[in-house]
Amino acid sequence: MGLQVLIVDDSSLTRRVIEKTLRMTKIQIDGIRHAANGREALVELRSSPCDLVFSDINMPEMNGIEFLDAKNADPKLSGIPVVVISTDSSEGRAEQLKARHVTAFVGKPFTPEMVEKVMSNALEARV
């Protein structure tokens, strides 16, 4: 049985690039859903199960940090692993993400091999 993945990014082009990259990996994925910001992501997660989230940080309406805080505060969602894909890799940002139990960070630009390794590690840690 394949994974259900949610991609959260305010750029529809970036969401499509991430989806294409995910489909290039050897990991079986049954469904990929999209959200344009953290608020939409919470709606998606509450409406249908998800195995893994890929999220940007810098988004309008509800950014990635606010999304992580809301997701982690919800007992039904807190166990879903989140991989952050972002250009923002400052030391301060890394500390913010670590404090919010982000599973992994992938910098842009990324390769299918990088994403596959991060996905495998995230799914192993979940079990």
PDB file of C-alpha atoms in Angstrom:
ATOM      1  CA  MET A   1       0.000   0.000   0.000  1.00  0.00           C
ATOM      2  CA  GLY A   2       1.365   3.381  -0.995  1.00  0.00           C
ATOM      3  CA  LEU A   3       1.669   6.623   0.865  1.00  0.00           C
ATOM      4  CA  GLN A   4      -0.663   9.573   1.105  1.00  0.00           C
ATOM      5  CA  VAL A   5       1.380  12.788   0.902  1.00  0.00           C
ATOM      6  CA  LEU A   6       0.449  16.427   1.403  1.00  0.00           C
ATOM      7  CA  ILE A   7       2.508  19.191  -0.239  1.00  0.00           C
ATOM      8  CA  VAL A   8       2.177  22.650   1.322  1.00  0.00           C
ATOM      9  CA  ASP A   9       3.594  25.628  -0.580  1.00  0.00           C
ATOM     10  CA  ASP A  10       2.146  28.936  -1.735  1.00  0.00           C
ATOM     11  CA  SER A  11       3.658  28.478  -5.211  1.00  0.00           C
ATOM     12  CA  SER A  12       1.627  26.148  -7.424  1.00  0.00           C
ATOM     13  CA  LEU A  13       4.707  25.687  -9.622  1.00  0.00           C
ATOM     14  CA  THR A  14       6.796  24.567  -6.634  1.00  0.00           C
ATOM     15  CA  ARG A  15       4.034  22.165  -5.549  1.00  0.00           C
ATOM     16  CA  ARG A  16       4.046  20.620  -9.034  1.00  0.00           C
ATOM     17  CA  VAL A  17       7.863  20.337  -9.015  1.00  0.00           C
ATOM     18  CA  ILE A  18       7.784  18.616  -5.613  1.00  0.00           C
ATOM     19  CA  GLU A  19       5.032  16.261  -6.805  1.00  0.00           C
ATOM     20  CA  LYS A  20       6.994  15.374  -9.941  1.00  0.00           C
ATOM     21  CA  THR A  21      10.088  14.778  -7.795  1.00  0.00           C
ATOM     22  CA  LEU A  22       8.153  12.533  -5.403  1.00  0.00           C
ATOM     23  CA  ARG A  23       6.852  10.473  -8.320  1.00  0.00           C
ATOM     24  CA  MET A  24      10.458  10.007  -9.559  1.00  0.00           C
ATOM     25  CA  THR A  25      11.433   8.220  -6.331  1.00  0.00           C
ATOM     26  CA  LYS A  26      11.169   4.455  -5.820  1.00  0.00           C
ATOM     27  CA  ILE A  27       8.717   4.932  -2.952  1.00  0.00           C
ATOM     28  CA  GLN A  28       5.141   3.949  -3.756  1.00  0.00           C
ATOM     29  CA  ILE A  29       2.804   6.898  -3.459  1.00  0.00           C
ATOM     30  CA  ASP A  30      -0.937   6.391  -3.897  1.00  0.00           C
ATOM     31  CA  GLY A  31      -2.064   9.975  -3.450  1.00  0.00           C
ATOM     32  CA  ILE A  32      -0.649  13.479  -3.385  1.00  0.00           C
ATOM     33  CA  ARG A  33      -2.712  16.433  -2.239  1.00  0.00           C
ATOM     34  CA  HIS A  34      -1.824  20.109  -2.304  1.00  0.00           C
ATOM     35  CA  ALA A  35      -2.359  23.071   0.017  1.00  0.00           C
ATOM     36  CA  ALA A  36      -1.319  26.688  -0.607  1.00  0.00           C
ATOM     37  CA  ASN A  37      -0.707  27.584   3.057  1.00  0.00           C
ATOM     38  CA  GLY A  38      -0.808  26.216   6.583  1.00  0.00           C
ATOM     39  CA  ARG A  39      -4.503  26.890   7.042  1.00  0.00           C
ATOM     40  CA  GLU A  40      -5.408  24.846   3.959  1.00  0.00           C
ATOM     41  CA  ALA A  41      -3.000  22.134   5.097  1.00  0.00           C
ATOM     42  CA  LEU A  42      -4.789  21.774   8.440  1.00  0.00           C
ATOM     43  CA  VAL A  43      -8.125  21.413   6.637  1.00  0.00           C
ATOM     44  CA  GLU A  44      -6.624  18.719   4.391  1.00  0.00           C
ATOM     45  CA  LEU A  45      -5.073  16.815   7.294  1.00  0.00           C
ATOM     46  CA  ARG A  46      -8.296  16.892   9.297  1.00  0.00           C
ATOM     47  CA  SER A  47     -10.406  15.725   6.351  1.00  0.00           C
ATOM     48  CA  SER A  48      -8.342  12.766   5.196  1.00  0.00           C
ATOM     49  CA  PRO A  49      -5.457  10.678   6.551  1.00  0.00           C
ATOM     50  CA  CYS A  50      -1.926  11.522   5.477  1.00  0.00           C
ATOM     51  CA  ASP A  51       1.367   9.677   5.976  1.00  0.00           C
ATOM     52  CA  LEU A  52       3.814  12.494   5.307  1.00  0.00           C
ATOM     53  CA  VAL A  53       3.797  16.273   4.786  1.00  0.00           C
ATOM     54  CA  PHE A  54       6.233  18.320   2.726  1.00  0.00           C
ATOM     55  CA  SER A  55       5.954  21.977   3.710  1.00  0.00           C
ATOM     56  CA  ASP A  56       7.473  25.309   2.867  1.00  0.00           C
ATOM     57  CA  ILE A  57       8.028  27.838   5.659  1.00  0.00           C
ATOM     58  CA  ASN A  58       7.454  31.233   4.052  1.00  0.00           C
ATOM     59  CA  MET A  59       3.780  31.356   3.044  1.00  0.00           C
ATOM     60  CA  PRO A  60       0.991  33.915   3.383  1.00  0.00           C
ATOM     61  CA  GLU A  61      -2.085  33.561   5.608  1.00  0.00           C
ATOM     62  CA  MET A  62      -0.541  30.857   7.830  1.00  0.00           C
ATOM     63  CA  ASN A  63       3.184  30.256   7.465  1.00  0.00           C
ATOM     64  CA  GLY A  64       5.002  26.994   8.048  1.00  0.00           C
ATOM     65  CA  ILE A  65       5.938  27.730  11.664  1.00  0.00           C
ATOM     66  CA  GLU A  66       2.323  28.594  12.539  1.00  0.00           C
ATOM     67  CA  PHE A  67       1.191  25.452  10.695  1.00  0.00           C
ATOM     68  CA  LEU A  68       3.640  23.287  12.643  1.00  0.00           C
ATOM     69  CA  ASP A  69       2.495  24.797  15.945  1.00  0.00           C
ATOM     70  CA  ALA A  70      -1.182  24.146  15.118  1.00  0.00           C
ATOM     71  CA  LYS A  71      -0.506  20.620  13.815  1.00  0.00           C
ATOM     72  CA  ASN A  72       1.571  19.696  16.847  1.00  0.00           C
ATOM     73  CA  ALA A  73      -1.111  21.032  19.223  1.00  0.00           C
ATOM     74  CA  ASP A  74      -3.696  18.666  17.708  1.00  0.00           C
ATOM     75  CA  PRO A  75      -3.305  15.135  19.141  1.00  0.00           C
ATOM     76  CA  LYS A  76      -4.808  13.618  15.968  1.00  0.00           C
ATOM     77  CA  LEU A  77      -2.227  15.322  13.747  1.00  0.00           C
ATOM     78  CA  SER A  78       0.864  15.632  15.923  1.00  0.00           C
ATOM     79  CA  GLY A  79       2.316  12.263  14.894  1.00  0.00           C
ATOM     80  CA  ILE A  80       2.364  13.022  11.169  1.00  0.00           C
ATOM     81  CA  PRO A  81       5.963  13.541  10.056  1.00  0.00           C
ATOM     82  CA  VAL A  82       6.801  16.842   8.342  1.00  0.00           C
ATOM     83  CA  VAL A  83       9.672  17.449   5.950  1.00  0.00           C
ATOM     84  CA  VAL A  84      10.407  21.117   5.349  1.00  0.00           C
ATOM     85  CA  ILE A  85      11.508  22.109   1.856  1.00  0.00           C
ATOM     86  CA  SER A  86      12.727  25.693   1.859  1.00  0.00           C
ATOM     87  CA  THR A  87      15.455  28.090   0.797  1.00  0.00           C
ATOM     88  CA  ASP A  88      15.518  29.441   4.364  1.00  0.00           C
ATOM     89  CA  SER A  89      18.251  27.381   6.030  1.00  0.00           C
ATOM     90  CA  SER A  90      19.607  29.854   8.562  1.00  0.00           C
ATOM     91  CA  GLU A  91      20.791  28.618  11.955  1.00  0.00           C
ATOM     92  CA  GLY A  92      17.910  30.404  13.664  1.00  0.00           C
ATOM     93  CA  ARG A  93      15.419  28.740  11.341  1.00  0.00           C
ATOM     94  CA  ALA A  94      16.983  25.341  11.973  1.00  0.00           C
ATOM     95  CA  GLU A  95      16.504  25.832  15.718  1.00  0.00           C
ATOM     96  CA  GLN A  96      12.854  26.835  15.212  1.00  0.00           C
ATOM     97  CA  LEU A  97      12.231  23.702  13.151  1.00  0.00           C
ATOM     98  CA  LYS A  98      14.027  21.410  15.601  1.00  0.00           C
ATOM     99  CA  ALA A  99      11.930  22.801  18.456  1.00  0.00           C
ATOM    100  CA  ARG A 100       8.821  21.902  16.471  1.00  0.00           C
ATOM    101  CA  HIS A 101       9.913  18.300  15.851  1.00  0.00           C
ATOM    102  CA  VAL A 102      10.367  18.629  12.100  1.00  0.00           C
ATOM    103  CA  THR A 103      11.470  15.269  10.751  1.00  0.00           C
ATOM    104  CA  ALA A 104      13.883  16.649   8.153  1.00  0.00           C
ATOM    105  CA  PHE A 105      14.911  19.709   6.176  1.00  0.00           C
ATOM    106  CA  VAL A 106      15.570  19.732   2.432  1.00  0.00           C
ATOM    107  CA  GLY A 107      17.078  22.825   0.877  1.00  0.00           C
ATOM    108  CA  LYS A 108      16.076  24.132  -2.519  1.00  0.00           C
ATOM    109  CA  PRO A 109      17.150  23.109  -5.086  1.00  0.00           C
ATOM    110  CA  PHE A 110      16.741  19.394  -4.401  1.00  0.00           C
ATOM    111  CA  THR A 111      17.061  16.118  -6.282  1.00  0.00           C
ATOM    112  CA  PRO A 112      14.838  13.026  -6.353  1.00  0.00           C
ATOM    113  CA  GLU A 113      17.615  11.127  -4.551  1.00  0.00           C
ATOM    114  CA  MET A 114      17.681  13.665  -1.710  1.00  0.00           C
ATOM    115  CA  VAL A 115      13.904  13.549  -1.365  1.00  0.00           C
ATOM    116  CA  GLU A 116      13.795   9.749  -1.484  1.00  0.00           C
ATOM    117  CA  LYS A 117      16.420   9.452   1.271  1.00  0.00           C
ATOM    118  CA  VAL A 118      14.566  11.927   3.487  1.00  0.00           C
ATOM    119  CA  MET A 119      11.250  10.142   2.865  1.00  0.00           C
ATOM    120  CA  SER A 120      12.743   6.760   3.727  1.00  0.00           C
ATOM    121  CA  ASN A 121      14.278   8.096   6.925  1.00  0.00           C
ATOM    122  CA  ALA A 122      11.036   9.851   7.908  1.00  0.00           C
ATOM    123  CA  LEU A 123       8.983   6.725   7.397  1.00  0.00           C
ATOM    124  CA  GLU A 124      11.444   4.520   9.287  1.00  0.00           C
ATOM    125  CA  ALA A 125      11.421   6.919  12.235  1.00  0.00           C
ATOM    126  CA  ARG A 126       7.626   6.857  12.275  1.00  0.00           C
ATOM    127  CA  VAL A 127       7.370   3.112  12.867  1.00  0.00           C
TER     128      VAL A 127
END
